[in-house]
mmCIF file with all atom_site columns, C-alpha atoms in Angstrom:
data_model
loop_
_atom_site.group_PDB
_atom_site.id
_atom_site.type_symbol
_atom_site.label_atom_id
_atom_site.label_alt_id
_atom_site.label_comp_id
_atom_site.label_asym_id
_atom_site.label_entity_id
_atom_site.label_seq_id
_atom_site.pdbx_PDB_ins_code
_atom_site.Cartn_x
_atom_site.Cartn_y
_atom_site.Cartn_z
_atom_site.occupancy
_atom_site.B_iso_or_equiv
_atom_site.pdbx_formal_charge
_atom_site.auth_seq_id
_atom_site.auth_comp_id
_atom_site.auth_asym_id
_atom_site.auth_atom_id
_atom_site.pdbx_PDB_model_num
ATOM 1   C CA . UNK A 1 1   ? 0.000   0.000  0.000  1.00 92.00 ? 9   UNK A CA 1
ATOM 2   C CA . UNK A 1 2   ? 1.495   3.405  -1.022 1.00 96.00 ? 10  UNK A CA 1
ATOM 3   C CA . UNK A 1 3   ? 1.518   5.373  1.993  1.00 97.00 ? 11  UNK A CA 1
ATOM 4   C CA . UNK A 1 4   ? 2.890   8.868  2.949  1.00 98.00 ? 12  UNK A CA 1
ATOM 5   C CA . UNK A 1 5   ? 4.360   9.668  6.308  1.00 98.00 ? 13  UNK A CA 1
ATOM 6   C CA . UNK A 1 6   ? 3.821   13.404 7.558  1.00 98.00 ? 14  UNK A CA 1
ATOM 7   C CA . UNK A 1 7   ? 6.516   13.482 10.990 1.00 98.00 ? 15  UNK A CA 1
ATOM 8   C CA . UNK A 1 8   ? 6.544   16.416 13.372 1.00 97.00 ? 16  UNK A CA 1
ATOM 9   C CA . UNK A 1 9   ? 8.234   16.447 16.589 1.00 96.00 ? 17  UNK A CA 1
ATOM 10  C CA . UNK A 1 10  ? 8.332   20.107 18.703 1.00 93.00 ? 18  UNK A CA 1
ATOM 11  C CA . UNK A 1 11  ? 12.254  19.696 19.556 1.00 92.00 ? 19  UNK A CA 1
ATOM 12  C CA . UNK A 1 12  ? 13.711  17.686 16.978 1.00 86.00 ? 20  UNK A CA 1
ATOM 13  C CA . UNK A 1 13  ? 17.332  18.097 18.594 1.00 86.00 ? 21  UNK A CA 1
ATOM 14  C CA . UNK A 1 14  ? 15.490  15.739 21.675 1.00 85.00 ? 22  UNK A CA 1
ATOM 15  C CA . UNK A 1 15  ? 13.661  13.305 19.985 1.00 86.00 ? 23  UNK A CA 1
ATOM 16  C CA . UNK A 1 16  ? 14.127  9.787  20.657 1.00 84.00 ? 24  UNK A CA 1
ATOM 17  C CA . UNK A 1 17  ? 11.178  7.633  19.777 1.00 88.00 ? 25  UNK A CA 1
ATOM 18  C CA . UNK A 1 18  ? 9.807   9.690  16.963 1.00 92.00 ? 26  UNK A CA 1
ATOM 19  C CA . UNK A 1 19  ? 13.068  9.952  15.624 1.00 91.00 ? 27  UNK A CA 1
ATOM 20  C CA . UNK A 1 20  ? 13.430  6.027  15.514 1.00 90.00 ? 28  UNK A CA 1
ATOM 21  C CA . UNK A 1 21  ? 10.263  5.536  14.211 1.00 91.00 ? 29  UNK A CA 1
ATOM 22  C CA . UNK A 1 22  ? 10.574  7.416  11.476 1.00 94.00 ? 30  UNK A CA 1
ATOM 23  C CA . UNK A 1 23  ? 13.999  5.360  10.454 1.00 92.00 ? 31  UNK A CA 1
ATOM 24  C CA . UNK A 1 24  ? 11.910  2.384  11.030 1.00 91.00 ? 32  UNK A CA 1
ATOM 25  C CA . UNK A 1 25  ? 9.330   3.829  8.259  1.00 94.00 ? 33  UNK A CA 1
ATOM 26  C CA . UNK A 1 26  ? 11.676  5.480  5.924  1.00 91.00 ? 34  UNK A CA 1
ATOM 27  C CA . UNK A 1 27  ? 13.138  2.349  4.593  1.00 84.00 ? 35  UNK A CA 1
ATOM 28  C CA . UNK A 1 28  ? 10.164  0.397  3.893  1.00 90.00 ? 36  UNK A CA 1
ATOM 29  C CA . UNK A 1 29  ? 8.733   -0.309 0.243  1.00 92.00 ? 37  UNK A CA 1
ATOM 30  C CA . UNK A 1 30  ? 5.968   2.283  -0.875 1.00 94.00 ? 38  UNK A CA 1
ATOM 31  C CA . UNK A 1 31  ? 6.813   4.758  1.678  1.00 95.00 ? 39  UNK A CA 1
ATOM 32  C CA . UNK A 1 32  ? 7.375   8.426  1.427  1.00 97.00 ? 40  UNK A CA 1
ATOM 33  C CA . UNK A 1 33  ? 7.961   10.639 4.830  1.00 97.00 ? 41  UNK A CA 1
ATOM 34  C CA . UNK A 1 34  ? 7.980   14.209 5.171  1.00 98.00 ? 42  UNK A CA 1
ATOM 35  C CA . UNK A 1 35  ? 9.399   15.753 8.055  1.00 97.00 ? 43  UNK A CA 1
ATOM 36  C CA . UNK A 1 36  ? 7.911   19.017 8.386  1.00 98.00 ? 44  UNK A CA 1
ATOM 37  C CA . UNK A 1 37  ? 10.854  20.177 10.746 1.00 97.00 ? 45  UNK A CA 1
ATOM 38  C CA . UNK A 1 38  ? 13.137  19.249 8.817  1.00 95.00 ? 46  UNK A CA 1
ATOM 39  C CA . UNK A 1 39  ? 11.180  20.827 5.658  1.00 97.00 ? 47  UNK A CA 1
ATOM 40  C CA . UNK A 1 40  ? 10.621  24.060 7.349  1.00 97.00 ? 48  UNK A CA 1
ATOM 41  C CA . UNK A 1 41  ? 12.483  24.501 10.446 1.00 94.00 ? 49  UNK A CA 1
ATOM 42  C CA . UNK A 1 42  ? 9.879   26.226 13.042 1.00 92.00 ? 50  UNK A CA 1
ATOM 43  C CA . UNK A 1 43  ? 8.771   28.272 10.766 1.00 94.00 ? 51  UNK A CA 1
ATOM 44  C CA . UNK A 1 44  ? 4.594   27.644 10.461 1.00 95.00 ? 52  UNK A CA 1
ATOM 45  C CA . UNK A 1 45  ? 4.137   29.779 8.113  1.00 94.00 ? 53  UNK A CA 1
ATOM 46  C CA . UNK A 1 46  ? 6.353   29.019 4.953  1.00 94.00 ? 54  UNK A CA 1
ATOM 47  C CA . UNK A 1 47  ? 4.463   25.523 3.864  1.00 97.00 ? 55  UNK A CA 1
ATOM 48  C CA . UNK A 1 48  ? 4.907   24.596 0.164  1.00 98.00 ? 56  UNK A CA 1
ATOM 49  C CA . UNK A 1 49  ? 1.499   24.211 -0.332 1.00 97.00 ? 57  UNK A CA 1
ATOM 50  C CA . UNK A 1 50  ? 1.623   23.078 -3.359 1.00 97.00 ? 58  UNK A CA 1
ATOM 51  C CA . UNK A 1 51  ? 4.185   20.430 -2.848 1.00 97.00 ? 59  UNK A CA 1
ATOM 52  C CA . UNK A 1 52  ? 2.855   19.215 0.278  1.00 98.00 ? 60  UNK A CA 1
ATOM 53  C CA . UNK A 1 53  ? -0.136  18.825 -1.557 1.00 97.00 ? 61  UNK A CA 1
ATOM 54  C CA . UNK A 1 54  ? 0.854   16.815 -4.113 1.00 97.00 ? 62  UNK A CA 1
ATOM 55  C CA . UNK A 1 55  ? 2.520   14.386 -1.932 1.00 98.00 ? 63  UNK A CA 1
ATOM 56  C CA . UNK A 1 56  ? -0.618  13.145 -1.330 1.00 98.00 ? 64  UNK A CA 1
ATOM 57  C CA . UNK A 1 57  ? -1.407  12.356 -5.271 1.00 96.00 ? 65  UNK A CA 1
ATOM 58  C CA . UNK A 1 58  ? -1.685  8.326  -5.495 1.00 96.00 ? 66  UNK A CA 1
ATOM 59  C CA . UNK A 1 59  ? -1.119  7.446  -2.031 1.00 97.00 ? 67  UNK A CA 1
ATOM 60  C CA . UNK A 1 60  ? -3.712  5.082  0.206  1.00 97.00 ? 68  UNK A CA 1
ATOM 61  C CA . UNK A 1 61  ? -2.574  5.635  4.037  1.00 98.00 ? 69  UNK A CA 1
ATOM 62  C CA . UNK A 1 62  ? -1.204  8.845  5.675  1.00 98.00 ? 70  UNK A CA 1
ATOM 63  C CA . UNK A 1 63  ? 0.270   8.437  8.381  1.00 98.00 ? 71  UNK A CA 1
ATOM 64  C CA . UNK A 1 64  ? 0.521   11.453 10.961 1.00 98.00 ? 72  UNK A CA 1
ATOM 65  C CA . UNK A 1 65  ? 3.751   11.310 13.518 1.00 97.00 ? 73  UNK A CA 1
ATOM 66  C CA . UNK A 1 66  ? 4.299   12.760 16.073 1.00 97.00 ? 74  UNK A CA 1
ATOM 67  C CA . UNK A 1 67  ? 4.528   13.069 20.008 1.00 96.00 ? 75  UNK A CA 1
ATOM 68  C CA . UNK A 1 68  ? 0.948   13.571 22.480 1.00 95.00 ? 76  UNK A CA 1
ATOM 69  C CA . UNK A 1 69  ? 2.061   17.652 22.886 1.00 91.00 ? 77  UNK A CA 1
ATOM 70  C CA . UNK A 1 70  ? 0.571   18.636 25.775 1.00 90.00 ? 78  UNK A CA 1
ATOM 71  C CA . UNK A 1 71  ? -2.411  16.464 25.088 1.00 91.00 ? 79  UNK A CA 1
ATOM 72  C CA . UNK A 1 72  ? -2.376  17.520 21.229 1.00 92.00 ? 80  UNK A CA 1
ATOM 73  C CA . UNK A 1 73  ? -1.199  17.540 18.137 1.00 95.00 ? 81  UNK A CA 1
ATOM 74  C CA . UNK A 1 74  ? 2.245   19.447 17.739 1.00 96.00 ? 82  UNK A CA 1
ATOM 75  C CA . UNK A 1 75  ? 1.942   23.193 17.072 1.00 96.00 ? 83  UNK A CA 1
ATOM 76  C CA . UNK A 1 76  ? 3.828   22.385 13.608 1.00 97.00 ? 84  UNK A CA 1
ATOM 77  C CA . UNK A 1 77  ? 1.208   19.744 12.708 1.00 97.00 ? 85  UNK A CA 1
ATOM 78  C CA . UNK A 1 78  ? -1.336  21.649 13.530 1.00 97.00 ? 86  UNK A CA 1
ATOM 79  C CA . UNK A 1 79  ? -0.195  24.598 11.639 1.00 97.00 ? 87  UNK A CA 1
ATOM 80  C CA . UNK A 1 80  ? 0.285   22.280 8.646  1.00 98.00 ? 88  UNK A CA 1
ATOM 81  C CA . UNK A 1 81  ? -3.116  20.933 8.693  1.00 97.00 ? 89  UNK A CA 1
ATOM 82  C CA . UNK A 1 82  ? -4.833  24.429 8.437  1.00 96.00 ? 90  UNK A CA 1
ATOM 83  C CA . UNK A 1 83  ? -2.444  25.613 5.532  1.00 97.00 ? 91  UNK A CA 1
ATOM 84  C CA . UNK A 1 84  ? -2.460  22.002 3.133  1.00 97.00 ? 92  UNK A CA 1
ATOM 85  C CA . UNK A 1 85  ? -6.287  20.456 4.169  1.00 96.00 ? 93  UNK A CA 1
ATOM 86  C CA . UNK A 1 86  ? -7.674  23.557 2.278  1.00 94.00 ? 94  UNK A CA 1
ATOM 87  C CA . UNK A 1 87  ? -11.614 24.346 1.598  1.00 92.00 ? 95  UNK A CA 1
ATOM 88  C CA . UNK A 1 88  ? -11.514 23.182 -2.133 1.00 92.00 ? 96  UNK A CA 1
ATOM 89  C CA . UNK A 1 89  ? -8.651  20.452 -1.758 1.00 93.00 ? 97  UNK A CA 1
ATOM 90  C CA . UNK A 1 90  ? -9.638  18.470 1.161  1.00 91.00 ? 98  UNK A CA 1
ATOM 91  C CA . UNK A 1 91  ? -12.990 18.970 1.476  1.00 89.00 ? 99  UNK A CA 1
ATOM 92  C CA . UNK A 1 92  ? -16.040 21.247 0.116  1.00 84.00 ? 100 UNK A CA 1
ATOM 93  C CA . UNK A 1 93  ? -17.851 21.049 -3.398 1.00 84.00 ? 101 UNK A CA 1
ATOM 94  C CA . UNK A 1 94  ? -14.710 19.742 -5.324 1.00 84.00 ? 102 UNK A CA 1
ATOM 95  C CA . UNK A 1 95  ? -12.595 18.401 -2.508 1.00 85.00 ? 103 UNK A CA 1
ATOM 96  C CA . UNK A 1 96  ? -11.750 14.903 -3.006 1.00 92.00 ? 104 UNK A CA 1
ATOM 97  C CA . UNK A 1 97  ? -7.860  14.809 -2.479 1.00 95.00 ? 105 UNK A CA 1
ATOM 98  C CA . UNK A 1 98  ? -8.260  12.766 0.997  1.00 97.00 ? 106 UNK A CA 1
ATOM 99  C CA . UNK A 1 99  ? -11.592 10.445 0.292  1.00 96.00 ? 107 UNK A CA 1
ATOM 100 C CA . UNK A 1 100 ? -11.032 7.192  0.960  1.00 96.00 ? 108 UNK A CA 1
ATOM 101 C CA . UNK A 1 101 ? -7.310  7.009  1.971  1.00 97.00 ? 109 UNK A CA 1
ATOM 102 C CA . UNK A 1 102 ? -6.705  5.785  5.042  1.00 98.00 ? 110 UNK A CA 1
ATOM 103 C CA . UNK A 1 103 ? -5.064  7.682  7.957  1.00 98.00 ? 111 UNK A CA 1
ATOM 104 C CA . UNK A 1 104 ? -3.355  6.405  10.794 1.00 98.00 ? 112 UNK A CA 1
ATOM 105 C CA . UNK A 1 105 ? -2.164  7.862  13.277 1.00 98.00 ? 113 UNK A CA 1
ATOM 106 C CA . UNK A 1 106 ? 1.579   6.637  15.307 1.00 97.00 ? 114 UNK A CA 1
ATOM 107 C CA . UNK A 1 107 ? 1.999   8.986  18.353 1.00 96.00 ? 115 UNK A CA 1
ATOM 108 C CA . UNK A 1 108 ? 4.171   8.567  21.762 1.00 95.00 ? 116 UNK A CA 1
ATOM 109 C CA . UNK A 1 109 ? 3.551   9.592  24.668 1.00 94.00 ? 117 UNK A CA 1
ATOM 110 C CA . UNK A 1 110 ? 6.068   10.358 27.756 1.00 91.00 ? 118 UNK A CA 1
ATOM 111 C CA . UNK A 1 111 ? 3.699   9.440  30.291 1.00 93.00 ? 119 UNK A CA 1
ATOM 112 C CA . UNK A 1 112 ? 2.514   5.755  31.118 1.00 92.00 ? 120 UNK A CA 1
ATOM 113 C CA . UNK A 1 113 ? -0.679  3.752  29.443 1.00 94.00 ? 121 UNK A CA 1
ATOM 114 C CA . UNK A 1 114 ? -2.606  4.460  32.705 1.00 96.00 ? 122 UNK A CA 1
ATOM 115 C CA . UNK A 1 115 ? -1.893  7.884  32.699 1.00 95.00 ? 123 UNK A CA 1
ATOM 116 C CA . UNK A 1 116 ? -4.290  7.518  29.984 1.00 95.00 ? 124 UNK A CA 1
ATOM 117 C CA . UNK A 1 117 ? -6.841  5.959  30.983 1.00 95.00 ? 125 UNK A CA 1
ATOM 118 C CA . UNK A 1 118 ? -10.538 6.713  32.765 1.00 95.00 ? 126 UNK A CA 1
ATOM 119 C CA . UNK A 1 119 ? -8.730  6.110  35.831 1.00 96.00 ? 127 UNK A CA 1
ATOM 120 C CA . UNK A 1 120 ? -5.525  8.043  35.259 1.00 95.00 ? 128 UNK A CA 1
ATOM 121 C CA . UNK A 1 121 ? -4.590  11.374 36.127 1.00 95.00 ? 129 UNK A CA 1
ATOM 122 C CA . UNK A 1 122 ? -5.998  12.831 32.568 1.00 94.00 ? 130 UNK A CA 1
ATOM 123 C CA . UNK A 1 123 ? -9.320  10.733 32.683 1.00 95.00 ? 131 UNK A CA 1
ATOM 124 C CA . UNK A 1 124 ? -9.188  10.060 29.011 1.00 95.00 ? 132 UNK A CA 1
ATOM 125 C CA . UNK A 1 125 ? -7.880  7.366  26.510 1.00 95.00 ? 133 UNK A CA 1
ATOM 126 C CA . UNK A 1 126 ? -5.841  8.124  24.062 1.00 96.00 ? 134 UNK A CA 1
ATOM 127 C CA . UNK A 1 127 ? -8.477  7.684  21.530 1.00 96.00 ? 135 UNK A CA 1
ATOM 128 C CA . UNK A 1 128 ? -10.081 10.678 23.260 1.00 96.00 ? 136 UNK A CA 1
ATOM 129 C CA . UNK A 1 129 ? -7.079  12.660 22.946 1.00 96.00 ? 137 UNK A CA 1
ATOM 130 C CA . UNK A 1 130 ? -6.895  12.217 19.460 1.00 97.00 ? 138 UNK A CA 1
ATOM 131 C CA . UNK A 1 131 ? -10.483 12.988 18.579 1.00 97.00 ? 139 UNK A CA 1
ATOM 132 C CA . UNK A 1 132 ? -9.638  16.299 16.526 1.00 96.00 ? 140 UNK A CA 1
ATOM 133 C CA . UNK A 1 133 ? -7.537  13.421 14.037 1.00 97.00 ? 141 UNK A CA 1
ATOM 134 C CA . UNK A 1 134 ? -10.448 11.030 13.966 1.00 98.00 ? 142 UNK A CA 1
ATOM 135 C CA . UNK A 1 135 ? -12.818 13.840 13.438 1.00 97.00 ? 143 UNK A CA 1
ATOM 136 C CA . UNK A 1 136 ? -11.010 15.440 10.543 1.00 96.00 ? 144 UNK A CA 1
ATOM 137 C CA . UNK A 1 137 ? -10.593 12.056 8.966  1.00 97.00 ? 145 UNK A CA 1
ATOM 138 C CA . UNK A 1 138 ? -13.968 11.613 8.786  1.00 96.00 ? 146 UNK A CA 1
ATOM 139 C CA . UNK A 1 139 ? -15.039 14.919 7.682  1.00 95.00 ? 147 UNK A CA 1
ATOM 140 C CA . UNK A 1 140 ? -12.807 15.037 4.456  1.00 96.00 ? 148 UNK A CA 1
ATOM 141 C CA . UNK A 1 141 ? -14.315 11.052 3.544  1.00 95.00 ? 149 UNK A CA 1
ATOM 142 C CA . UNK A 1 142 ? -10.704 9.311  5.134  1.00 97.00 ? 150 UNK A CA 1
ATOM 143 C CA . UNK A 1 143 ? -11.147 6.049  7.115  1.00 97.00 ? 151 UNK A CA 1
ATOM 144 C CA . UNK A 1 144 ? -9.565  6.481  10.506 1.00 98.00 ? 152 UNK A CA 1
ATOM 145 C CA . UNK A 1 145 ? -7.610  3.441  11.717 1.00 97.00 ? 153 UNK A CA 1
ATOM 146 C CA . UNK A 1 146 ? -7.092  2.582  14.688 1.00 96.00 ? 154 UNK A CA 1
ATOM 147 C CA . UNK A 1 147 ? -3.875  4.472  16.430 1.00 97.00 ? 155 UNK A CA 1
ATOM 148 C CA . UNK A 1 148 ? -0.818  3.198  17.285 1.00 96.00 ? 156 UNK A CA 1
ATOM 149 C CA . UNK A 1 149 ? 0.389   4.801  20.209 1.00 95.00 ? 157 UNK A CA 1
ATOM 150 C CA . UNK A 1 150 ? 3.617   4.160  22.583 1.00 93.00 ? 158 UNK A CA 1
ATOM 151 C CA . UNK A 1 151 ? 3.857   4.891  26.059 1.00 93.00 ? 159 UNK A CA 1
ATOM 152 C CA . UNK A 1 152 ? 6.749   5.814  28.250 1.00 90.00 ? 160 UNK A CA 1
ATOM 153 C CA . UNK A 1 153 ? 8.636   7.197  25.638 1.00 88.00 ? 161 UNK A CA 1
ATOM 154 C CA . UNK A 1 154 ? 10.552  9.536  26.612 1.00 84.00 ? 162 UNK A CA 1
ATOM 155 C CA . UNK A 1 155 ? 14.249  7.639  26.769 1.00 79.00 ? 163 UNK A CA 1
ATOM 156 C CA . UNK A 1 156 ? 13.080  4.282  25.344 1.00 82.00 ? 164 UNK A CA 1
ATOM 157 C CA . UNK A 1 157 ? 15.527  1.175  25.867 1.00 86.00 ? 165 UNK A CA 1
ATOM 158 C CA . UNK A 1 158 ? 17.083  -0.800 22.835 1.00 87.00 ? 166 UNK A CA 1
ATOM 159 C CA . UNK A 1 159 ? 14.280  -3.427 23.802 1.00 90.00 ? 167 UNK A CA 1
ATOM 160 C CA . UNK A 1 160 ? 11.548  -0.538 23.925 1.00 88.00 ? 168 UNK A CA 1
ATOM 161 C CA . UNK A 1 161 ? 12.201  0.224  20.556 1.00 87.00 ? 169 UNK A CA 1
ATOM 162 C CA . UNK A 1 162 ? 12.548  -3.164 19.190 1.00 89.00 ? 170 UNK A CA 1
ATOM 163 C CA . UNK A 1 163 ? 8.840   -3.721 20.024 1.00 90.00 ? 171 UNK A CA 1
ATOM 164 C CA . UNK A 1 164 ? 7.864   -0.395 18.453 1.00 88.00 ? 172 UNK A CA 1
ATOM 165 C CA . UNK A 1 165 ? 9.826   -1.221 15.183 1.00 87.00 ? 173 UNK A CA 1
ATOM 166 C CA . UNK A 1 166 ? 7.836   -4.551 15.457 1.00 92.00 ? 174 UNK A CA 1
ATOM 167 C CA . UNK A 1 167 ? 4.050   -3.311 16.021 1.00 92.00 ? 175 UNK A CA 1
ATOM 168 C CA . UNK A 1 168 ? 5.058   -1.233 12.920 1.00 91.00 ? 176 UNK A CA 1
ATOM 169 C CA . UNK A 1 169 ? 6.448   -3.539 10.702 1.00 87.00 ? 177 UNK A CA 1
ATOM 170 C CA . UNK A 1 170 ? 3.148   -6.163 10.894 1.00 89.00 ? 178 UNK A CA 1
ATOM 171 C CA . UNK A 1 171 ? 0.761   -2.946 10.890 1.00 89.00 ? 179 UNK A CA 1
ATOM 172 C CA . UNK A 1 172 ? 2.026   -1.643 7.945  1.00 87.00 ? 180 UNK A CA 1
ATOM 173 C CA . UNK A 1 173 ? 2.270   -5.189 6.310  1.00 77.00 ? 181 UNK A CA 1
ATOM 174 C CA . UNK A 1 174 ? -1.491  -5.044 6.429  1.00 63.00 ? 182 UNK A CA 1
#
């Protein structure tokens, strides 16, 4: 399945899991990552439109990146979504660019699963967090898998990371 990979992690320099997840990704057959970091620096404001776009032409999955930022997206993501998912391209009378790919969402989190939980300290799942993905998923016609989300990732071991690169590899064999 051809699949694009938008990664955005607030401090780059620090990343640990994202940054290993996307090197899992990166060398797989049919994949194409962006790093919008990398792409733009922290600058939210100078997307290639256009380019960003048309990295979505004849793909079936996105995948969206990044770490749980203070119970959110990042504030590049974010940013990126409002400038590329544009009234006309995404969605509205002629918007058709996203129906019927599939997105997924692969996020980490530095806290632990409970912490995310009805009983944890937050009182919400991680599905719940990530409503404003599901939710635009829907709206421009995507299917909305189910997310794939790490816990405790803040400085994960060689081991840590070996399961991650695992639950990736047979997700994305699907």
């Amino acid at each position: 399945m051809k699949t694009l990979v938008i990664v955005s992690h607030p401090y780059p320099d620090r990343s640990n899991a994202i940054k290993s997840l996307e090197n899992i990704v990166q060398g797989l057959p049919g994949v194409t990552v962006r790093n919008l970091e990398s792409l733009y620096g922290d600058d939210m404001t100078q997307f290639d439109v256009a380019a960003e776009q048309a990295a979505y032409e004849g793909v079936e999955r996105v995948i969206f990146m990044f770490p749980i930022h203070w119970f959110n997206l990042t504030p590049m993501l974010k940013a990126y979504l409002n400038a590329v998912w544009s009234y006309g391209w995404a969605f509205g009378p002629e918007g058709i660019a996203l129906k019927n790919k599939e997105m997924l969402v692969i996020t980490t989190a530095g806290a632990t699963q409970f912490t995310y939980s009805k009983d944890g300290l937050i009182n919400s799942t991680i599905d719940e967090v990530l409503t404003p993905m599901k939710s635009s998923a829907l709206y421009v016609g995507m299917t909305y898998a189910e997310p794939i989300a790490f816990y405790e990732a803040m400085a994960p071991s060689v081991e840590k990371l070996n399961k991650f690169k695992q639950v990736i590899h047979e997700r994305l064999a699907d």
